[in-house]
Amino acid sequence: MTPRMPIDPELIAKHNARLQQDLAADYDHLGAVLARRGVDLEAVTARIQRFAVAIPSWGVGSGGTRFARFPVAGEPRNVFEKLEDCAVIQQLGRATPTVSPHIPWDRVDDFRELREFAHSYGMSFDAVNSNTFEDLPGQLSYKFGSLAHTDKAVREQAIAHNLECIEIGKQLGSRALTVWIGDGSNFPGQLNMTKALERYLESMRVIVAAIPDGWRAFIEHKLYEPALYSTVIADWGTSFICATQLGANVQCLVDLGHHAPTTNIEQIVSRLIQFQRLGGFHFNDSKYGDDDLDTGAVNPFQIFLVFNELVDAELRGAPGFAPAYMLDQSHNVTDPVESLMESAVALQRAYAQALMVDRAALNSAQESNDALMANRTLQSAVRMDVESAIKMARQRNGGAIDPVAVFRESRYRQCKASARPQDLTGKSGIV
Ligand code: RM4
Ligand code: MN
Ligand code: MN
């Protein structure tokens, strides 16, 4: 069955035809440059074609700050409409075939129907995210935490929610549960930090016992927010300890925004790979904190350095290496569809550049302590203009050479602005 296409394929074909000749010339040129470096462009393009990153369902709506939210016209009002927007991102960009749902934001009566709906667009579901940081009417409050709460009844409610997320995931065809908690404290002394972690582990043990065979549980650390003095899973060290305590199917997720500025994230990635606990990523970018800006918008070199570790692990066949890639961004001033398409490209770019690192030269520079040459080896890869390889990969996968241009010309957003009248009452900062 051919998947439903939210954008007219004719429009993509027309655009591609216009850009075809220039792309072929740029691609040939890149091939010649790479050949001189001993890199086979076709092999790189084939790997870019296979690269995939999940879209966060919450990312296709406008985010917001603590101050205000400025919804984009025609933003999705429910998970079906979110999937439709995700399908646009995939149809044009061809790097995002899966969606990571968030419960309860994406709750529906019939999850099998939702799965079928996604399939009709050629999309499927990635890790299910549980949410125990927000209160729902009629429930016990998470104001003072969830899985690590002092009150057993609250912990049980949070556990039950995660168990339900696993059941939902089974119906959606997911293979992972992502648990991020907001638990922590706002004042020194407020929380017994040891007891809180003990309670967290006790709760997580129940959840992990319900993780089906072939699934993974991802735990996600975060330095601060909503708890502003201490968080229970504050850093990768705590996350790593918890994963090792909880079982082989529990791995650490690295959300790039969840670190103090200047933290050496690529080194964290290297450590987690080495000890087989790298579950995957929530990609985004930031300048100050958990800004959730578009991936690669502020510090593309950081993304490259992360991919340098990932490619190194891939090439040496690091045991247990199977990171799940997801975006986790909040779009305040851009069209979320455009931001997500550009972010997937930023990852492909970092991946392609990391594939171009002369590994033999890097290794010999490292072994001989030639710091300058080692750094020059990385710098020369990151300076490569790999756009034509990415465009070629996208076109070969059936996408648009210039996804943003096609998206704008399609007037999809304008159509949705009238097709999806918004009820703006009672909407909070996040989708
Ligand atoms: C958190 C964390 C989680 C995400 C929520 C929306 O800061 O990054 O992964 O689900 O935000
Ligand atoms: Mn995240
Ligand atoms: Mn976050």
Tab-separated table of C-alpha atoms and ligand atoms in Angstrom:
chain	number	residue	atom	x	y	z
A	1	MET	CA	0.000	0.000	0.000
A	2	THR	CA	1.404	3.399	-0.955
A	3	PRO	CA	1.490	5.679	2.047
A	4	ARG	CA	-0.683	8.764	2.125
A	5	MET	CA	1.207	11.869	1.014
A	6	PRO	CA	0.217	15.122	2.706
A	7	ILE	CA	2.231	17.123	0.167
A	8	ASP	CA	1.573	16.761	-3.551
A	9	PRO	CA	4.416	14.587	-4.938
A	10	GLU	CA	4.202	16.522	-8.188
A	11	LEU	CA	5.318	19.652	-6.378
A	12	ILE	CA	8.365	17.857	-4.988
A	13	ALA	CA	9.199	16.459	-8.414
A	14	LYS	CA	8.882	19.902	-9.999
A	15	HIS	CA	11.183	21.451	-7.390
A	16	ASN	CA	13.711	18.660	-7.620
A	17	ALA	CA	13.806	18.933	-11.393
A	18	ARG	CA	14.735	22.608	-11.048
A	19	LEU	CA	17.597	21.896	-8.646
A	20	GLN	CA	18.788	18.657	-10.199
A	21	GLN	CA	21.521	19.967	-12.438
A	22	ASP	CA	23.253	22.076	-9.794
A	23	LEU	CA	23.035	19.222	-7.320
A	24	ALA	CA	24.660	16.796	-9.759
A	25	ALA	CA	27.528	19.232	-10.342
A	26	ASP	CA	28.052	19.848	-6.602
A	27	TYR	CA	27.846	16.137	-5.879
A	28	ASP	CA	30.445	15.281	-8.537
A	29	HIS	CA	32.731	17.934	-7.133
A	30	LEU	CA	32.361	16.590	-3.601
A	31	GLY	CA	33.049	13.082	-4.886
A	32	ALA	CA	36.309	14.275	-6.435
A	33	VAL	CA	37.364	16.131	-3.252
A	34	LEU	CA	36.613	13.080	-1.132
A	35	ALA	CA	38.377	10.703	-3.491
A	36	ARG	CA	41.569	12.707	-2.878
A	37	ARG	CA	41.022	12.048	0.835
A	38	GLY	CA	40.437	8.368	0.240
A	39	VAL	CA	36.741	8.597	1.122
A	40	ASP	CA	34.079	6.976	-1.073
A	41	LEU	CA	31.224	9.450	-1.437
A	42	GLU	CA	28.725	6.778	-2.437
A	43	ALA	CA	29.371	4.914	0.812
A	44	VAL	CA	28.773	8.117	2.803
A	45	THR	CA	25.583	8.884	0.898
A	46	ALA	CA	24.293	5.360	1.506
A	47	ARG	CA	24.810	5.817	5.235
A	48	ILE	CA	23.077	9.178	5.275
A	49	GLN	CA	20.185	7.510	3.470
A	50	ARG	CA	19.865	5.019	6.316
A	51	PHE	CA	20.072	7.634	9.092
A	52	ALA	CA	16.844	8.060	11.062
A	53	VAL	CA	15.817	10.209	14.009
A	54	ALA	CA	12.433	10.166	15.782
A	55	ILE	CA	10.216	13.240	15.912
A	56	PRO	CA	8.860	14.142	19.357
A	57	SER	CA	5.078	14.337	19.004
A	58	TRP	CA	5.117	17.407	21.241
A	59	GLY	CA	7.579	19.154	18.913
A	60	VAL	CA	5.095	19.855	16.119
A	61	GLY	CA	3.150	22.272	18.289
A	62	SER	CA	4.566	25.610	19.369
A	63	GLY	CA	6.310	25.523	22.710
A	64	GLY	CA	6.513	28.550	24.872
A	65	THR	CA	8.291	29.995	27.838
A	66	ARG	CA	7.138	30.641	31.373
A	67	PHE	CA	5.938	34.004	30.052
A	68	ALA	CA	3.836	33.217	27.022
A	69	ARG	CA	3.142	30.919	24.185
A	70	PHE	CA	2.687	32.133	20.637
A	71	PRO	CA	0.984	29.333	18.738
A	72	VAL	CA	1.737	28.966	15.072
A	73	ALA	CA	-1.377	29.140	12.912
A	74	GLY	CA	-2.933	25.768	12.195
A	75	GLU	CA	-0.917	23.885	14.775
A	76	PRO	CA	-2.138	20.356	15.489
A	77	ARG	CA	-4.930	20.026	18.024
A	78	ASN	CA	-4.568	16.313	18.701
A	79	VAL	CA	-2.231	13.414	18.052
A	80	PHE	CA	-3.806	12.590	14.682
A	81	GLU	CA	-3.036	16.076	13.439
A	82	LYS	CA	0.425	15.855	14.986
A	83	LEU	CA	1.026	12.690	12.974
A	84	GLU	CA	-0.082	14.425	9.826
A	85	ASP	CA	2.546	17.150	10.408
A	86	CYS	CA	5.148	14.493	11.209
A	87	ALA	CA	4.291	12.830	7.908
A	88	VAL	CA	5.036	16.106	6.122
A	89	ILE	CA	8.433	16.255	7.806
A	90	GLN	CA	9.123	12.686	6.722
A	91	GLN	CA	7.789	13.057	3.202
A	92	LEU	CA	10.013	16.048	2.482
A	93	GLY	CA	13.037	15.181	4.603
A	94	ARG	CA	13.097	11.349	4.625
A	95	ALA	CA	15.099	11.119	7.837
A	96	THR	CA	12.273	10.901	10.381
A	97	PRO	CA	10.124	7.790	9.879
A	98	THR	CA	9.096	7.455	13.532
A	99	VAL	CA	7.313	9.501	16.183
A	100	SER	CA	7.987	9.411	19.905
A	101	PRO	CA	4.657	9.861	21.734
A	102	HIS	CA	4.074	11.469	25.111
A	103	ILE	CA	1.386	10.214	27.478
A	104	PRO	CA	-1.040	11.702	28.483
A	105	TRP	CA	-0.585	14.409	25.849
A	106	ASP	CA	-1.230	11.847	23.100
A	107	ARG	CA	-3.857	9.770	24.856
A	108	VAL	CA	-6.597	8.370	22.605
A	109	ASP	CA	-9.339	5.811	23.149
A	110	ASP	CA	-7.989	3.340	20.636
A	111	PHE	CA	-4.205	3.114	20.321
A	112	ARG	CA	-4.392	0.402	17.687
A	113	GLU	CA	-6.369	2.755	15.510
A	114	LEU	CA	-3.684	5.382	16.117
A	115	ARG	CA	-1.014	2.925	15.059
A	116	GLU	CA	-2.938	2.137	11.875
A	117	PHE	CA	-3.376	5.834	11.231
A	118	ALA	CA	0.400	6.322	11.518
A	119	HIS	CA	0.990	3.355	9.218
A	120	SER	CA	-1.291	4.866	6.611
A	121	TYR	CA	1.302	7.660	6.357
A	122	GLY	CA	4.181	5.177	6.385
A	123	MET	CA	5.066	6.221	9.944
A	124	SER	CA	5.551	4.175	13.104
A	125	PHE	CA	6.122	4.809	16.808
A	126	ASP	CA	9.358	5.084	18.727
A	127	ALA	CA	9.903	5.207	22.516
A	128	VAL	CA	6.865	6.115	24.610
A	129	ASN	CA	7.498	8.984	27.027
A	130	SER	CA	5.726	8.877	30.359
A	131	ASN	CA	4.750	12.086	32.128
A	132	THR	CA	4.714	12.298	35.894
A	133	PHE	CA	5.630	15.969	36.095
A	134	GLU	CA	2.153	17.384	35.515
A	135	ASP	CA	-1.055	16.933	37.448
A	136	LEU	CA	-4.232	15.607	35.929
A	137	PRO	CA	-7.664	16.361	37.395
A	138	GLY	CA	-8.680	13.847	40.018
A	139	GLN	CA	-5.158	12.549	40.574
A	140	LEU	CA	-2.739	12.844	43.445
A	141	SER	CA	-0.373	15.765	42.952
A	142	TYR	CA	3.178	15.519	41.633
A	143	LYS	CA	4.033	18.867	43.188
A	144	PHE	CA	6.615	17.182	45.431
A	145	GLY	CA	7.689	14.458	43.056
A	146	SER	CA	6.506	11.222	41.522
A	147	LEU	CA	8.578	8.018	41.481
A	148	ALA	CA	10.698	9.372	44.358
A	149	HIS	CA	7.836	11.012	46.282
A	150	THR	CA	7.759	10.612	50.068
A	151	ASP	CA	4.151	9.384	49.857
A	152	LYS	CA	3.824	5.777	48.765
A	153	ALA	CA	0.415	6.435	47.201
A	154	VAL	CA	1.909	9.036	44.842
A	155	ARG	CA	4.747	6.688	43.953
A	156	GLU	CA	2.227	3.959	43.189
A	157	GLN	CA	0.249	6.272	40.970
A	158	ALA	CA	3.430	7.209	39.066
A	159	ILE	CA	4.417	3.549	38.734
A	160	ALA	CA	0.948	2.654	37.460
A	161	HIS	CA	1.209	5.420	34.857
A	162	ASN	CA	4.511	4.011	33.581
A	163	LEU	CA	3.047	0.509	33.465
A	164	GLU	CA	0.188	1.870	31.431
A	165	CYS	CA	2.670	3.565	29.095
A	166	ILE	CA	4.270	0.170	28.487
A	167	GLU	CA	0.862	-1.289	27.607
A	168	ILE	CA	0.191	1.636	25.287
A	169	GLY	CA	3.613	1.149	23.736
A	170	LYS	CA	2.797	-2.491	23.012
A	171	GLN	CA	-0.313	-1.435	21.149
A	172	LEU	CA	1.596	1.229	19.237
A	173	GLY	CA	4.431	-1.100	18.256
A	174	SER	CA	7.040	0.778	20.329
A	175	ARG	CA	10.103	-0.956	21.697
A	176	ALA	CA	11.116	1.400	24.490
A	177	LEU	CA	9.866	3.430	27.430
A	178	THR	CA	11.494	6.753	28.274
A	179	VAL	CA	11.254	7.814	31.894
A	180	TRP	CA	12.143	11.377	32.718
A	181	ILE	CA	11.116	12.621	36.150
A	182	GLY	CA	10.950	16.151	37.448
A	183	ASP	CA	11.525	14.981	41.028
A	184	GLY	CA	13.906	16.942	43.188
A	185	SER	CA	13.974	19.869	45.589
A	186	ASN	CA	13.928	23.628	45.524
A	187	PHE	CA	15.599	24.296	48.853
A	188	PRO	CA	18.711	22.950	50.531
A	189	GLY	CA	17.513	20.533	53.196
A	190	GLN	CA	14.090	20.043	51.630
A	191	LEU	CA	14.827	16.507	50.520
A	192	ASN	CA	16.834	13.673	51.956
A	193	MET	CA	18.795	13.042	48.789
A	194	THR	CA	19.754	9.487	49.718
A	195	LYS	CA	16.236	8.428	50.605
A	196	ALA	CA	14.855	10.052	47.461
A	197	LEU	CA	17.172	8.016	45.251
A	198	GLU	CA	16.326	4.856	47.171
A	199	ARG	CA	12.631	5.485	46.585
A	200	TYR	CA	13.271	6.157	42.899
A	201	LEU	CA	15.134	2.872	42.508
A	202	GLU	CA	12.432	0.979	44.354
A	203	SER	CA	9.767	2.427	42.052
A	204	MET	CA	11.822	1.863	38.916
A	205	ARG	CA	12.376	-1.791	39.823
A	206	VAL	CA	8.633	-2.387	39.528
A	207	ILE	CA	8.536	-0.629	36.159
A	208	VAL	CA	11.593	-2.420	34.803
A	209	ALA	CA	10.103	-5.783	35.812
A	210	ALA	CA	7.269	-5.039	33.368
A	211	ILE	CA	9.520	-4.116	30.438
A	212	PRO	CA	8.802	-6.695	27.714
A	213	ASP	CA	11.533	-8.817	26.147
A	214	GLY	CA	13.286	-7.007	23.347
A	215	TRP	CA	12.375	-3.623	24.821
A	216	ARG	CA	14.583	-1.087	26.547
A	217	ALA	CA	13.898	1.421	29.277
A	218	PHE	CA	15.614	4.781	28.835
A	219	ILE	CA	16.255	6.975	31.818
A	220	GLU	CA	17.026	10.614	31.290
A	221	HIS	CA	19.060	12.820	33.587
A	222	LYS	CA	18.509	16.533	33.961
A	223	LEU	CA	20.520	19.020	35.943
A	224	TYR	CA	17.679	21.298	37.037
A	225	GLU	CA	14.111	22.345	36.336
A	226	PRO	CA	11.381	22.031	37.451
A	227	ALA	CA	13.297	21.306	40.686
A	228	LEU	CA	15.743	24.167	40.989
A	229	TYR	CA	18.080	23.116	43.803
A	230	SER	CA	18.559	19.398	43.259
A	231	THR	CA	17.094	16.834	40.934
A	232	VAL	CA	17.012	13.148	41.784
A	233	ILE	CA	18.577	12.075	38.475
A	234	ALA	CA	20.762	15.129	38.051
A	235	ASP	CA	23.636	13.841	35.982
A	236	TRP	CA	24.928	11.005	33.828
A	237	GLY	CA	26.732	9.532	36.825
A	238	THR	CA	23.496	9.062	38.754
A	239	SER	CA	21.782	7.869	35.608
A	240	PHE	CA	24.553	5.346	34.951
A	241	ILE	CA	24.494	4.040	38.514
A	242	CYS	CA	20.726	3.642	38.373
A	243	ALA	CA	20.873	1.857	35.008
A	244	THR	CA	23.432	-0.627	36.302
A	245	GLN	CA	21.346	-1.173	39.441
A	246	LEU	CA	18.160	-1.693	37.483
A	247	GLY	CA	19.146	-4.169	34.781
A	248	ALA	CA	20.771	-4.756	31.416
A	249	ASN	CA	17.721	-3.432	29.546
A	250	VAL	CA	17.963	-0.027	31.220
A	251	GLN	CA	20.092	2.533	29.428
A	252	CYS	CA	20.893	6.202	29.718
A	253	LEU	CA	19.448	8.808	27.431
A	254	VAL	CA	21.484	11.940	26.797
A	255	ASP	CA	19.359	15.038	26.296
A	256	LEU	CA	21.841	17.629	25.112
A	257	GLY	CA	20.138	20.468	26.969
A	258	HIS	CA	20.245	18.744	30.334
A	259	HIS	CA	23.789	19.713	31.294
A	260	ALA	CA	25.541	22.722	32.705
A	261	PRO	CA	26.976	24.951	29.969
A	262	THR	CA	30.524	23.878	29.040
A	263	THR	CA	29.959	20.248	30.108
A	264	ASN	CA	31.953	17.920	27.878
A	265	ILE	CA	28.988	15.981	26.504
A	266	GLU	CA	31.000	13.999	23.965
A	267	GLN	CA	33.025	12.559	26.815
A	268	ILE	CA	29.824	11.465	28.560
A	269	VAL	CA	28.796	9.798	25.313
A	270	SER	CA	32.127	8.014	25.107
A	271	ARG	CA	31.850	6.734	28.683
A	272	LEU	CA	28.302	5.485	28.197
A	273	ILE	CA	29.286	3.665	25.009
A	274	GLN	CA	32.308	2.113	26.675
A	275	PHE	CA	30.185	0.660	29.453
A	276	GLN	CA	27.248	-0.263	27.197
A	277	ARG	CA	24.729	2.090	28.700
A	278	LEU	CA	24.154	4.568	25.913
A	279	GLY	CA	20.435	4.264	25.197
A	280	GLY	CA	20.236	7.195	22.855
A	281	PHE	CA	19.688	10.918	22.565
A	282	HIS	CA	17.264	13.718	22.830
A	283	PHE	CA	18.853	16.152	20.414
A	284	ASN	CA	18.423	19.897	20.702
A	285	ASP	CA	20.673	22.897	21.163
A	286	SER	CA	21.072	25.533	23.819
A	287	LYS	CA	23.108	28.459	24.982
A	288	TYR	CA	22.141	28.739	28.614
A	289	GLY	CA	20.228	25.718	29.866
A	290	ASP	CA	17.475	23.425	28.690
A	291	ASP	CA	16.651	25.916	25.965
A	292	ASP	CA	15.370	23.242	23.570
A	293	LEU	CA	16.521	25.251	20.553
A	294	ASP	CA	16.881	23.659	17.137
A	295	THR	CA	19.604	21.026	16.898
A	296	GLY	CA	22.812	22.530	15.582
A	297	ALA	CA	21.460	26.087	15.682
A	298	VAL	CA	23.891	27.328	18.337
A	299	ASN	CA	26.748	24.877	18.510
A	300	PRO	CA	26.987	22.562	15.501
A	301	PHE	CA	30.539	21.650	16.481
A	302	GLN	CA	29.172	20.039	19.632
A	303	ILE	CA	26.899	17.837	17.555
A	304	PHE	CA	29.826	16.941	15.323
A	305	LEU	CA	31.944	15.943	18.336
A	306	VAL	CA	29.115	13.736	19.607
A	307	PHE	CA	28.859	12.071	16.188
A	308	ASN	CA	32.607	11.692	16.104
A	309	GLU	CA	32.237	9.430	19.156
A	310	LEU	CA	29.280	7.627	17.609
A	311	VAL	CA	31.072	6.930	14.343
A	312	ASP	CA	34.147	5.798	16.224
A	313	ALA	CA	31.971	3.310	18.139
A	314	GLU	CA	30.182	2.221	14.978
A	315	LEU	CA	33.421	1.574	13.110
A	316	ARG	CA	35.059	-0.369	15.890
A	317	GLY	CA	31.854	-2.392	16.422
A	318	ALA	CA	31.475	-1.371	20.059
A	319	PRO	CA	29.481	-4.081	21.853
A	320	GLY	CA	25.853	-3.281	22.639
A	321	PHE	CA	25.989	-0.103	20.569
A	322	ALA	CA	22.482	0.706	19.296
A	323	PRO	CA	21.625	4.302	20.190
A	324	ALA	CA	18.078	5.521	19.605
A	325	TYR	CA	17.991	8.974	18.063
A	326	MET	CA	15.239	11.394	18.948
A	327	LEU	CA	14.762	15.130	18.711
A	328	ASP	CA	13.469	16.954	21.777
A	329	GLN	CA	12.925	20.597	20.974
A	330	SER	CA	10.532	23.394	21.686
A	331	HIS	CA	9.791	25.845	18.917
A	332	ASN	CA	8.851	29.325	20.004
A	333	VAL	CA	9.469	31.583	17.042
A	334	THR	CA	9.706	29.273	14.041
A	335	ASP	CA	7.358	26.951	12.217
A	336	PRO	CA	7.851	23.624	14.034
A	337	VAL	CA	7.685	21.632	10.796
A	338	GLU	CA	10.516	23.675	9.306
A	339	SER	CA	12.573	23.544	12.511
A	340	LEU	CA	12.272	19.784	12.773
A	341	MET	CA	13.235	19.274	9.131
A	342	GLU	CA	16.299	21.499	9.568
A	343	SER	CA	17.247	19.738	12.799
A	344	ALA	CA	17.227	16.313	11.173
A	345	VAL	CA	19.506	17.742	8.481
A	346	ALA	CA	21.833	19.148	11.156
A	347	LEU	CA	22.233	15.608	12.483
A	348	GLN	CA	22.848	14.175	9.024
A	349	ARG	CA	25.468	16.870	8.472
A	350	ALA	CA	27.279	16.054	11.718
A	351	TYR	CA	27.084	12.355	10.886
A	352	ALA	CA	28.432	12.858	7.361
A	353	GLN	CA	31.278	15.037	8.604
A	354	ALA	CA	32.137	12.503	11.299
A	355	LEU	CA	32.255	9.827	8.596
A	356	MET	CA	34.845	11.930	6.793
A	357	VAL	CA	37.286	12.033	9.689
A	358	ASP	CA	40.518	10.357	8.659
A	359	ARG	CA	40.447	7.760	11.455
A	360	ALA	CA	43.918	6.397	10.717
A	361	ALA	CA	45.455	9.871	10.802
A	362	LEU	CA	43.555	10.698	13.981
A	363	ASN	CA	44.676	7.525	15.657
A	364	SER	CA	48.311	8.007	14.783
A	365	ALA	CA	48.216	11.644	15.940
A	366	GLN	CA	46.669	10.520	19.209
A	367	GLU	CA	49.191	7.746	19.730
A	368	SER	CA	52.097	10.090	19.121
A	369	ASN	CA	50.591	12.865	21.250
A	370	ASP	CA	50.452	15.189	18.288
A	371	ALA	CA	47.685	17.408	19.608
A	372	LEU	CA	47.823	19.875	16.760
A	373	MET	CA	47.552	17.239	14.064
A	374	ALA	CA	44.775	15.410	15.931
A	375	ASN	CA	42.727	18.560	16.164
A	376	ARG	CA	43.510	19.479	12.554
A	377	THR	CA	42.166	16.089	11.484
A	378	LEU	CA	38.826	16.820	13.144
A	379	GLN	CA	38.773	20.412	11.919
A	380	SER	CA	39.376	19.392	8.350
A	381	ALA	CA	36.390	17.021	8.467
A	382	VAL	CA	34.086	19.579	10.031
A	383	ARG	CA	34.993	22.112	7.364
A	384	MET	CA	33.765	19.791	4.612
A	385	ASP	CA	30.720	21.079	2.790
A	386	VAL	CA	28.582	17.932	2.766
A	387	GLU	CA	25.294	19.536	1.679
A	388	SER	CA	25.260	17.875	-1.729
A	389	ALA	CA	25.659	14.407	-0.161
A	390	ILE	CA	22.739	15.094	2.166
A	391	LYS	CA	20.566	16.458	-0.629
A	392	MET	CA	21.416	13.497	-2.844
A	393	ALA	CA	20.595	11.043	-0.033
A	394	ARG	CA	17.282	12.789	0.551
A	395	GLN	CA	16.377	12.809	-3.106
A	396	ARG	CA	17.283	9.163	-3.536
A	397	ASN	CA	15.030	8.373	-0.582
A	398	GLY	CA	12.181	10.132	-2.356
A	399	GLY	CA	12.329	13.482	-0.541
A	400	ALA	CA	12.793	17.079	-1.576
A	401	ILE	CA	16.183	18.535	-2.409
A	402	ASP	CA	15.087	21.699	-0.573
A	403	PRO	CA	12.404	20.636	1.956
A	404	VAL	CA	11.759	24.093	3.417
A	405	ALA	CA	11.254	25.658	-0.009
A	406	VAL	CA	8.758	22.950	-1.007
A	407	PHE	CA	6.985	23.207	2.343
A	408	ARG	CA	6.535	26.953	1.921
A	409	GLU	CA	5.384	26.650	-1.669
A	410	SER	CA	2.919	23.910	-0.738
A	411	ARG	CA	1.104	26.384	1.530
A	412	TYR	CA	0.463	23.480	3.906
A	413	ARG	CA	0.608	25.810	6.899
A	414	GLN	CA	-1.867	28.253	5.403
A	415	CYS	CA	-4.240	25.396	4.537
A	416	LYS	CA	-4.052	24.078	8.095
A	417	ALA	CA	-4.602	27.550	9.491
A	418	SER	CA	-8.119	27.445	8.121
A	419	ALA	CA	-8.680	23.684	8.489
A	420	ARG	CA	-7.709	23.622	12.157
A	421	PRO	CA	-9.421	26.444	13.983
A	422	GLN	CA	-7.710	26.860	17.321
A	423	ASP	CA	-9.111	26.858	20.788
A	424	LEU	CA	-6.436	28.777	22.620
A	425	THR	CA	-7.996	28.699	26.042
A	426	GLY	CA	-6.203	27.016	28.863
A	427	LYS	CA	-3.047	26.095	26.970
A	428	SER	CA	0.114	25.932	28.992
A	429	GLY	CA	3.682	26.626	27.956
A	430	ILE	CA	4.358	23.204	26.552
A	431	VAL	CA	2.250	21.309	24.091
B	1	RM4	C1	11.898	17.453	29.773
B	1	RM4	C2	12.641	16.259	29.193
B	1	RM4	C3	11.746	15.217	28.624
B	1	RM4	C4	10.619	15.802	27.822
B	1	RM4	C5	9.940	16.935	28.543
B	1	RM4	C6	8.864	17.585	27.694
B	1	RM4	O1	12.781	18.521	30.018
B	1	RM4	O2	13.544	16.703	28.218
B	1	RM4	O3	12.485	14.352	27.774
B	1	RM4	O4	9.699	14.754	27.650
B	1	RM4	O5	10.899	17.918	28.888
B	2	MN	MN	14.320	15.200	26.782
B	3	MN	MN	14.412	18.771	28.358
